[in-house]
mmCIF file of C-alpha atoms and ligand atoms in Angstrom:
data_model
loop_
_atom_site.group_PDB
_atom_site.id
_atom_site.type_symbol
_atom_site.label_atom_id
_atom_site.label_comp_id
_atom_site.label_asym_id
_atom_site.label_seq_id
_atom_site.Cartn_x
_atom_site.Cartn_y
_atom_site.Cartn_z
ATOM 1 C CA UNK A 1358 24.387 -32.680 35.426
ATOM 2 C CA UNK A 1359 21.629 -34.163 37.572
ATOM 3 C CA UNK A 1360 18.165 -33.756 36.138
ATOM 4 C CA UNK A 1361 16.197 -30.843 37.270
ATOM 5 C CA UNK A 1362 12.294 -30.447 36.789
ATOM 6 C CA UNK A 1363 10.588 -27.130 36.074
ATOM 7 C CA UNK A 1364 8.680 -27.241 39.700
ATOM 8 C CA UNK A 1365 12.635 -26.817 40.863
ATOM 9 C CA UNK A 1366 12.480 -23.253 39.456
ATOM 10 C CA UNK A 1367 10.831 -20.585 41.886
ATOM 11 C CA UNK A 1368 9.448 -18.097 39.964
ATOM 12 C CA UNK A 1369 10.386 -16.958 36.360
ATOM 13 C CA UNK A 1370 7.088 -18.000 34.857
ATOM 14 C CA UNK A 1371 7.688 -16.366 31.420
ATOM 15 C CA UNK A 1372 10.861 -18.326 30.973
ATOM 16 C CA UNK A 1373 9.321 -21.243 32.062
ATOM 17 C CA UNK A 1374 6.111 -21.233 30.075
ATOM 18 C CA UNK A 1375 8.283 -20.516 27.214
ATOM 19 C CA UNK A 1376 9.847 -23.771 27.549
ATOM 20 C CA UNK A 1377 6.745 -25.506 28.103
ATOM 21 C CA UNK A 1378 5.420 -24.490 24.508
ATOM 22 C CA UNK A 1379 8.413 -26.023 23.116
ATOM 23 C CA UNK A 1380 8.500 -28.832 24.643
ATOM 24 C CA UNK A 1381 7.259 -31.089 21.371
ATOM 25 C CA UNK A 1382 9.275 -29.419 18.749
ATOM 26 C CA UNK A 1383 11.531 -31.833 19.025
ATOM 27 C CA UNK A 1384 9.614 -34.446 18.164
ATOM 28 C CA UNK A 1385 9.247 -36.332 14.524
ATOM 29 C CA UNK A 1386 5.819 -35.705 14.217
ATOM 30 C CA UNK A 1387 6.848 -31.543 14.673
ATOM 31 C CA UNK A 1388 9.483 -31.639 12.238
ATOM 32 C CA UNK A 1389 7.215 -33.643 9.843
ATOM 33 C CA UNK A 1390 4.560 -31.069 10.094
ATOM 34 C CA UNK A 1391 7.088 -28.390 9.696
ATOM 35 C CA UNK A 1392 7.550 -26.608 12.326
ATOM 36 C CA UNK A 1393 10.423 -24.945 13.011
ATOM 37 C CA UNK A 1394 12.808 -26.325 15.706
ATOM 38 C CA UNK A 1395 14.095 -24.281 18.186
ATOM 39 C CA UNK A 1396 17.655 -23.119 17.660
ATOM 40 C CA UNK A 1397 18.586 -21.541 20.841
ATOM 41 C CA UNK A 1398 18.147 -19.582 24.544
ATOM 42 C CA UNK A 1399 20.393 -16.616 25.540
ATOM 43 C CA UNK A 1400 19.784 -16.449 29.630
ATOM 44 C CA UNK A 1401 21.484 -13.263 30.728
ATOM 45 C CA UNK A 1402 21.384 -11.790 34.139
ATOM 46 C CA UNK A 1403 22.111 -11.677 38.036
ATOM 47 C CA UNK A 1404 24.077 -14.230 39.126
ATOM 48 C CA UNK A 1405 22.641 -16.971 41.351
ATOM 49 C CA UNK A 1406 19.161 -16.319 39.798
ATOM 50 C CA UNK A 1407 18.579 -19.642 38.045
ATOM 51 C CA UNK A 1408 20.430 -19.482 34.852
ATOM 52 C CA UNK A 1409 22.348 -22.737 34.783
ATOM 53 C CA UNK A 1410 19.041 -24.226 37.067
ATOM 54 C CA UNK A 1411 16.688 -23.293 34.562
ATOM 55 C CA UNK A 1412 19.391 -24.991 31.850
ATOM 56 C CA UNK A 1413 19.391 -28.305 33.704
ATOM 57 C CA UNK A 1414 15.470 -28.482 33.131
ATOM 58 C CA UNK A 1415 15.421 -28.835 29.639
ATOM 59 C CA UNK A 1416 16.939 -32.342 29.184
ATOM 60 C CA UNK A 1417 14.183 -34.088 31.106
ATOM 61 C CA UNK A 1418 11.561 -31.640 30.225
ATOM 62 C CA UNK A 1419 12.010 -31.775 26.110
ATOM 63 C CA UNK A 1420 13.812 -35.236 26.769
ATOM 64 C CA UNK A 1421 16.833 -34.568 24.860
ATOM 65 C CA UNK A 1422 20.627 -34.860 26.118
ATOM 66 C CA UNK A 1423 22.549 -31.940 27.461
ATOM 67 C CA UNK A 1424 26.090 -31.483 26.852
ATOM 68 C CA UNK A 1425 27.909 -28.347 28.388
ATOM 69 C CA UNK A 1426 30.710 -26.411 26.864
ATOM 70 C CA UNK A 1427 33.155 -24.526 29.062
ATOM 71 C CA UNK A 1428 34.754 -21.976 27.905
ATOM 72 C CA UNK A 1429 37.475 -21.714 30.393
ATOM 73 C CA UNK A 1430 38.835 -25.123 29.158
ATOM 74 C CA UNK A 1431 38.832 -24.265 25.807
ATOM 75 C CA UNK A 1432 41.118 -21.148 25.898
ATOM 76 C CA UNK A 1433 43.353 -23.897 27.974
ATOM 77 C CA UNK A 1434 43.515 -25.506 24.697
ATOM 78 C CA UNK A 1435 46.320 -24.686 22.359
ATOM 79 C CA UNK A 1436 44.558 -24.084 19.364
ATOM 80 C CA UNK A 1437 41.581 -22.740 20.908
ATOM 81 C CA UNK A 1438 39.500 -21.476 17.850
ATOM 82 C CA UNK A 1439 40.004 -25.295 16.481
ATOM 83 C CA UNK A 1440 38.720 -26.709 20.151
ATOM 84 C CA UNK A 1441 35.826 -24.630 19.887
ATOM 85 C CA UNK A 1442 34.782 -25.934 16.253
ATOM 86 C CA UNK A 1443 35.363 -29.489 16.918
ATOM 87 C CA UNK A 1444 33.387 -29.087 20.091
ATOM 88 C CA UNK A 1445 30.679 -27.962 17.644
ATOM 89 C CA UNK A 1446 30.890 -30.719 15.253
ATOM 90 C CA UNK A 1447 30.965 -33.267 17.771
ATOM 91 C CA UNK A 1448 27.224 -31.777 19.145
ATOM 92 C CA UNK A 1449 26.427 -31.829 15.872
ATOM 93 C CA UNK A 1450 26.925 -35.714 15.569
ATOM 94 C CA UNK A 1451 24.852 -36.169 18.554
ATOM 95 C CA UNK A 1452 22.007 -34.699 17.691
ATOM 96 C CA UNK A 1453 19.609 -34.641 18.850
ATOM 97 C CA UNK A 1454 20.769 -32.434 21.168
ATOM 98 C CA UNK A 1455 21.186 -29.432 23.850
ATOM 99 C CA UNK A 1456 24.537 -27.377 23.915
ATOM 100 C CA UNK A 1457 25.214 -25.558 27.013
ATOM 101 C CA UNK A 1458 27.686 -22.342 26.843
ATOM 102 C CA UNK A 1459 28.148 -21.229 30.205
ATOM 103 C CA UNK A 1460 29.229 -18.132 30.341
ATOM 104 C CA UNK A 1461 29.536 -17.294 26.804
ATOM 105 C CA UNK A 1462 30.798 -13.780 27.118
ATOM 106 C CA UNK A 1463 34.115 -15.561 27.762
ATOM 107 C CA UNK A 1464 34.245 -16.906 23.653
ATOM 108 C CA UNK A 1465 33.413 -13.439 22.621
ATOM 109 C CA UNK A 1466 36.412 -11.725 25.072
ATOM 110 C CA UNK A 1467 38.511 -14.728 26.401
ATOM 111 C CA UNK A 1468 36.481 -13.311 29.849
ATOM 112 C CA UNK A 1469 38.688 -9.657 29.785
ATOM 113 C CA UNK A 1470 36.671 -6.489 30.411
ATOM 114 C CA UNK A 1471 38.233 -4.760 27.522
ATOM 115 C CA UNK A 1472 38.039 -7.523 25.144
ATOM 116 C CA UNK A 1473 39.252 -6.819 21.591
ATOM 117 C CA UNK A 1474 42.656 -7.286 20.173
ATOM 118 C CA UNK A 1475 43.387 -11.256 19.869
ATOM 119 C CA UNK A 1476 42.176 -12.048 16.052
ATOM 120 C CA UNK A 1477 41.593 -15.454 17.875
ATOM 121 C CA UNK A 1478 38.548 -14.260 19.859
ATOM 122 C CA UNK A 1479 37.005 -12.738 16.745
ATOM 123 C CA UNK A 1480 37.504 -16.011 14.805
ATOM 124 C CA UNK A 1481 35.529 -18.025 17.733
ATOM 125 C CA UNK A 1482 33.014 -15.057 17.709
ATOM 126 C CA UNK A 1483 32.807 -15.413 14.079
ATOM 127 C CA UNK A 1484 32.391 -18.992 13.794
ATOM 128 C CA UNK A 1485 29.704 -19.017 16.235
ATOM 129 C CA UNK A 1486 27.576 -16.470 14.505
ATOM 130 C CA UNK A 1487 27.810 -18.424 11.238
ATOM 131 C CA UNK A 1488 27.170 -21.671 13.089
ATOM 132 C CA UNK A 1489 24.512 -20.496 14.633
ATOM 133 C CA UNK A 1490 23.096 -18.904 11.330
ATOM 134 C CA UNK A 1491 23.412 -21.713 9.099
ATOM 135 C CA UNK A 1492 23.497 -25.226 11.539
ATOM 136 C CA UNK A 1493 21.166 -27.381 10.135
ATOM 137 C CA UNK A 1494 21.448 -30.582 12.735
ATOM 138 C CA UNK A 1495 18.908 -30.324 15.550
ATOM 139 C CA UNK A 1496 21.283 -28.389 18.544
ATOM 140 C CA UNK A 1497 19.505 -26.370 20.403
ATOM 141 C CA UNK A 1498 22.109 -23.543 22.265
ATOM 142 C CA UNK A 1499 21.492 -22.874 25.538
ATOM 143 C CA UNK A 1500 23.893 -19.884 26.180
ATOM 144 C CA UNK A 1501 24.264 -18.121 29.926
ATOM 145 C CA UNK A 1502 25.710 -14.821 30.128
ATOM 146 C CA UNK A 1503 26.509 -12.929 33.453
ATOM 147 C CA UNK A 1504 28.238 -9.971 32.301
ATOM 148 C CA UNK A 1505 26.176 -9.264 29.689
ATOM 149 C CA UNK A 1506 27.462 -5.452 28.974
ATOM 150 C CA UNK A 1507 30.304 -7.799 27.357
ATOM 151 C CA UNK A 1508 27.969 -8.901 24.478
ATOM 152 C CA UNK A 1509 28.002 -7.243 21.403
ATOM 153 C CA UNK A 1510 24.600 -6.071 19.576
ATOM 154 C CA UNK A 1511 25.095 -7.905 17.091
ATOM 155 C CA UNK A 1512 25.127 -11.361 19.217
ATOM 156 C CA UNK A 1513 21.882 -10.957 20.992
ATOM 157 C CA UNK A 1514 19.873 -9.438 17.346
ATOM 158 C CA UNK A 1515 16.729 -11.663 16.351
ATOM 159 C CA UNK A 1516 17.528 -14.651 14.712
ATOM 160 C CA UNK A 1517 20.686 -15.293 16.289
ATOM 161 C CA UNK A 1518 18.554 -17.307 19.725
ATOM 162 C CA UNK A 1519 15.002 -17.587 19.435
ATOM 163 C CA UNK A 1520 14.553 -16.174 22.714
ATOM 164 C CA UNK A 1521 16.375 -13.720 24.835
ATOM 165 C CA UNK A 1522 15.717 -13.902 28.621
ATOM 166 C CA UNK A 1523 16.724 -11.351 31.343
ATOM 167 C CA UNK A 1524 17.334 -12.974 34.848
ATOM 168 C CA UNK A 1525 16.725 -10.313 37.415
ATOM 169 C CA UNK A 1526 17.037 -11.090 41.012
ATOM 170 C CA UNK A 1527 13.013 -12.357 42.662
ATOM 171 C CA UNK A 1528 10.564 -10.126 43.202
ATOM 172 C CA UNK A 1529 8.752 -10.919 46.504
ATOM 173 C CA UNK A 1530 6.578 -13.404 44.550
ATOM 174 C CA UNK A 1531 9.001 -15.231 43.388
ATOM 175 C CA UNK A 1532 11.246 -15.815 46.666
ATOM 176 C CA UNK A 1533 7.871 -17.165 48.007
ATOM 177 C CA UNK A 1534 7.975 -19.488 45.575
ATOM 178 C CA UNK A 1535 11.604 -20.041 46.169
ATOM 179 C CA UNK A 1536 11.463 -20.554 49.716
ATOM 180 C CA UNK A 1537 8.638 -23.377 49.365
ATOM 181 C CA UNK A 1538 10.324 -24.975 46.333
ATOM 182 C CA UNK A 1539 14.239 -25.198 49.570
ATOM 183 C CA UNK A 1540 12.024 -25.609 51.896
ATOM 184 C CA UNK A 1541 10.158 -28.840 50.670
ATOM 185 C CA UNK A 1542 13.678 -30.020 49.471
ATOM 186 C CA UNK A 1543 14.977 -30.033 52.797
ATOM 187 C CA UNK A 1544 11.482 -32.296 53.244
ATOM 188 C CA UNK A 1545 10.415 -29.369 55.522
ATOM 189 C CA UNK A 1546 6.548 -28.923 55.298
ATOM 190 C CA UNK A 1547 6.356 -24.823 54.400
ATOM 191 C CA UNK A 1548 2.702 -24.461 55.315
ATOM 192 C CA UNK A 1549 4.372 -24.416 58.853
ATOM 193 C CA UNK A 1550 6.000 -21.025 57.492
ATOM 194 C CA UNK A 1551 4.687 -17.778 56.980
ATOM 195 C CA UNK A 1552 6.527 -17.545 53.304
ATOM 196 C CA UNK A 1553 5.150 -14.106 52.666
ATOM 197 C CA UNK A 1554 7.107 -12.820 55.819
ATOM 198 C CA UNK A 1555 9.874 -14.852 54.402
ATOM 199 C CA UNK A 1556 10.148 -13.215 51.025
ATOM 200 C CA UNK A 1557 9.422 -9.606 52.891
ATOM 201 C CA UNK A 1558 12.325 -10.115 54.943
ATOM 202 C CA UNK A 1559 14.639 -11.554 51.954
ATOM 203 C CA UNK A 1560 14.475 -7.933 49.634
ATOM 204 C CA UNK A 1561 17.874 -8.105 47.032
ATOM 205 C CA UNK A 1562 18.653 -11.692 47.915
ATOM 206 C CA UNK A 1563 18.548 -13.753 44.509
ATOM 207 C CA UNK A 1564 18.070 -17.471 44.400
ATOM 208 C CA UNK A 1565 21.093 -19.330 45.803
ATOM 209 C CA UNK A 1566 21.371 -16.815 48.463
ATOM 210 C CA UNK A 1567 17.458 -17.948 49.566
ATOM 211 C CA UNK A 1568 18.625 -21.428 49.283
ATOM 212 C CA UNK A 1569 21.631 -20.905 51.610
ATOM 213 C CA UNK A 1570 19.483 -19.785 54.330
ATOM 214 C CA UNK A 1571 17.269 -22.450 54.020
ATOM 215 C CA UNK A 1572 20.163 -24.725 54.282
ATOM 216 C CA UNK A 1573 22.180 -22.508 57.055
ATOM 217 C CA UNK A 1574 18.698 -23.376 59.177
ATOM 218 C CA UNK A 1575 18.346 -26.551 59.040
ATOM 219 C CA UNK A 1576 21.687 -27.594 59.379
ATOM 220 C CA UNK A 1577 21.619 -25.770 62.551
ATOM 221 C CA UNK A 1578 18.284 -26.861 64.154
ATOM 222 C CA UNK A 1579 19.639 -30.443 62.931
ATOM 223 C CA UNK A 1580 22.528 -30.095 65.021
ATOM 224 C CA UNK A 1581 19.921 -29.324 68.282
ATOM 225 C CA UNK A 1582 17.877 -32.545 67.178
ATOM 226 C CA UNK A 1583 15.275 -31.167 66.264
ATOM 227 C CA UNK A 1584 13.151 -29.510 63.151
ATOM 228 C CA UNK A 1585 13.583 -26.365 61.414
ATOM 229 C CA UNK A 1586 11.417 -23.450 62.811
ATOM 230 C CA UNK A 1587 10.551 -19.875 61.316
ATOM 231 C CA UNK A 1588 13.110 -18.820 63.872
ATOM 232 C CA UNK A 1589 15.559 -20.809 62.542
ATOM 233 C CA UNK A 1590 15.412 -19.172 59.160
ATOM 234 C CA UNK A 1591 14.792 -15.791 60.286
ATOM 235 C CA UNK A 1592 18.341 -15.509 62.510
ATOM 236 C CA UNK A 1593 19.858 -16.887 58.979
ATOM 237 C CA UNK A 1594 18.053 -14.153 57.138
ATOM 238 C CA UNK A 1595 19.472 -11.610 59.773
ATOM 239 C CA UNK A 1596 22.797 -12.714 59.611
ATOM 240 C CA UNK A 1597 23.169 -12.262 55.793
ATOM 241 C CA UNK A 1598 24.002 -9.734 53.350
ATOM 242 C CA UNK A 1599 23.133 -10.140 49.890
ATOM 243 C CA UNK A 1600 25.646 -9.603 47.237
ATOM 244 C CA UNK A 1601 23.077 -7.120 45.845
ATOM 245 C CA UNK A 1602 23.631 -4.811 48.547
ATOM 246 C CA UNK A 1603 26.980 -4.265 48.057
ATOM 247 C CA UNK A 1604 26.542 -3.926 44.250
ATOM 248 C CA UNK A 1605 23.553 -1.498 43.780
ATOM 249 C CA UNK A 1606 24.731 0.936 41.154
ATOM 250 C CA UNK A 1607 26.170 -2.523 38.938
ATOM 251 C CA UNK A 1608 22.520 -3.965 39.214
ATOM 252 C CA UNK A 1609 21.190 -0.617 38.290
ATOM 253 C CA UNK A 1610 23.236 -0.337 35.234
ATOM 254 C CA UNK A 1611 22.633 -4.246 34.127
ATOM 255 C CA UNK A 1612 18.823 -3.779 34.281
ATOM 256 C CA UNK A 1613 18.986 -0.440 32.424
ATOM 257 C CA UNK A 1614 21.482 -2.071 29.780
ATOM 258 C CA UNK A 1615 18.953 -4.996 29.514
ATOM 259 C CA UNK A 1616 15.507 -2.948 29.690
ATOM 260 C CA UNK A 1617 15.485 -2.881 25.614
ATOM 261 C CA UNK A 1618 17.274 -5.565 24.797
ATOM 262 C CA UNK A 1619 15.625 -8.988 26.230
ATOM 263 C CA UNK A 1620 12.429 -9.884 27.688
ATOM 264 C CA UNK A 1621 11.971 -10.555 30.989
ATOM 265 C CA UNK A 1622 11.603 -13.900 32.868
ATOM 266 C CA UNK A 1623 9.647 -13.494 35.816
ATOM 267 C CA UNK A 1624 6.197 -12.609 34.976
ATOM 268 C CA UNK A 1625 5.885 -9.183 37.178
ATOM 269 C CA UNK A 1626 8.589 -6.943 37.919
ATOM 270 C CA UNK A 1627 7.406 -5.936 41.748
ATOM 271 C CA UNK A 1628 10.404 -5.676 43.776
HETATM 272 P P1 ATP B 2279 25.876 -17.898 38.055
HETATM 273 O O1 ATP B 2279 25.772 -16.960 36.921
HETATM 274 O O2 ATP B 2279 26.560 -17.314 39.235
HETATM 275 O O3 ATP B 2279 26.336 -19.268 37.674
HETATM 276 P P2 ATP B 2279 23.111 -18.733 37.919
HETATM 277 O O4 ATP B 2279 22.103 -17.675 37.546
HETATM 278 O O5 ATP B 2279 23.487 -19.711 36.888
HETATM 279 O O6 ATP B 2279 24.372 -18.032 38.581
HETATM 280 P P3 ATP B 2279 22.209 -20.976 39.415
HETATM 281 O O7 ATP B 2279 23.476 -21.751 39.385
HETATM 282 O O8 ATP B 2279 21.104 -21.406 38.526
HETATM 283 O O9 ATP B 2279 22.510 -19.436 39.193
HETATM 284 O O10 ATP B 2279 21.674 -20.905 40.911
HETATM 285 C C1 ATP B 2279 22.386 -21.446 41.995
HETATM 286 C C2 ATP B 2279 21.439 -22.207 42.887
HETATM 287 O O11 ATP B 2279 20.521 -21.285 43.511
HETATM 288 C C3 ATP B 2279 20.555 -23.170 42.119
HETATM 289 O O12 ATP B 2279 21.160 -24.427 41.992
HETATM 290 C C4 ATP B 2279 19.306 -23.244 42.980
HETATM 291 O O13 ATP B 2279 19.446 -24.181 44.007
HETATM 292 C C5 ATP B 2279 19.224 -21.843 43.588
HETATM 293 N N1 ATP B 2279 18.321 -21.003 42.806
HETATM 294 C C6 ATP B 2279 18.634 -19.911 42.072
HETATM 295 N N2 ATP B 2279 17.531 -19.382 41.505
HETATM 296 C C7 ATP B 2279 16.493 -20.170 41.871
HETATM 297 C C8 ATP B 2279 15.092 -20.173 41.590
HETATM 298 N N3 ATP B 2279 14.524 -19.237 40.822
HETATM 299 N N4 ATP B 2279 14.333 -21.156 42.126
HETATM 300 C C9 ATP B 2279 14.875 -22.107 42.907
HETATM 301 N N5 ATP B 2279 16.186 -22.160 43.221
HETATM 302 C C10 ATP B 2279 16.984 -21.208 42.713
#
């Protein structure tokens, strides 16, 4: 995918600093001094609240090459258990390297709610754990989970990733952030905006939504020749309605379900 920098990210400073701090262990003179290298990032959250974008940031940021696994394709496979392994052996060969597992509820349930019955998902599950145990070339897992009441205890236990992130839709500080990081991308100057009405105004939307109506504006004051106003972005705002607001008791129980078990991404929890 294209490369992404961490100033693309709005918000989720704990996530990114812990990236920052890593950001040399992949380096000779690290290993050499023996430190230990990274082995892997479970993101798990909302959807559209910077999982894969905080993914893309890593290549350029710990200058390594990012390969992505999906899933989907692999239980289009015949043998799927035997796609999966090769597809691990073949990172392995290219290592240095980060592995991407979008969505990697789907190896531990083939991506059913119930989950459970195929011995073939328990293999995969199986030979992940171990791999992920006992992989000595330098892969580092990235791993992206959206319905995360899908993965067992047992998968997100210490040891397993080095670091286990919860994704939770912006808190007004971070849409701020969000709107000037759209804003400038659409090479729109947002000192011209009053952000902090912005982010007021955009309570429950996550990332991509933000983005949308940054886009939605500007492709419509483009179409009047001329620039994007406050206005502009406001009427978008208006005319929107999160997917959070339709979902309320889901988002309750995902942050409950992930209160204990992963540590937070954004830096305060304000709403
Ligand atoms: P899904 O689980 O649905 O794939 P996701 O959490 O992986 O969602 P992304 O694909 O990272 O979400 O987000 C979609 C787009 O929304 C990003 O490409 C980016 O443009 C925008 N976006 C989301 N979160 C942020 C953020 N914190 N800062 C800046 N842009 C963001």
């Amino acid at each position: 995918p294209p490369r992404f920098s961490l100033d693309d990210i709005g918000g989720l400073e704990n996530l990114k600093e812990w990236l920052r701090k890593r950001q040399t262990l992949f380096t000779r003179e690290a290993v050499e001094a023996g430190l230990p290298v990274p082995k892997g990032l479970l993101m798990m959250g909302m959807s559209g609240c910077g999982k894969s974008l905080s993914v893309k940031t890593i290549p350029a940021l710990w200058n390594l090459p990012l390969f992505r696994l999906d899933m989907n394709l692999v239980f289009g496979t015949a043998n799927p258990e035997a796609t999966f392994h090769r597809a691990l052996k073949t990172t392995e060969g290219l290592a240095p390297a980060i592995l991407w597992i979008d969505e990697i509820e789907m190896a531990i349930t083939g991506g059913r709610e119930a989950g459970g019955g195929d011995p073939a998902l328990g293999r995969i599950f199986s030979t992940f754990l171990t791999w992920m145990q006992e992989k000595e070339a330098l892969v580092f897992v990235a791993a992206t989970a959206n319905r995360i009441h899908l993965l067992p205890a047992e998968f997100i236990r210490k040891g397993r990733f080095d670091q286990v992130f919860f994704l939770d839709l912006p808190n007004e500080t971070e849409r701020k952030a969000i709107f000037t990081v759209h804003l400038k991308k659409r090479k729109v100057d947002p000192s011209r905006f009053d952000v902090v009405f912005l982010a007021k105004a955009t309570k429950g939307f996550n990332g991509a939504e933000i983005e949308s109506v940054v886009q939605a504006a500007a492709i419509e004051a483009f179409n009047e020749g001329r620039t994007v106003t406050e206005d502009d972005v406001s009427r978008t705002i208006t005319a929107t309605v999160p997917l959070s607001r339709t979902m309320d008791e889901q988002i309750k129980a995902i942050k409950s379900w992930a209160h204990n078990r992963a540590l937070s991404a954004s830096r305060e929890s304000a709403s």
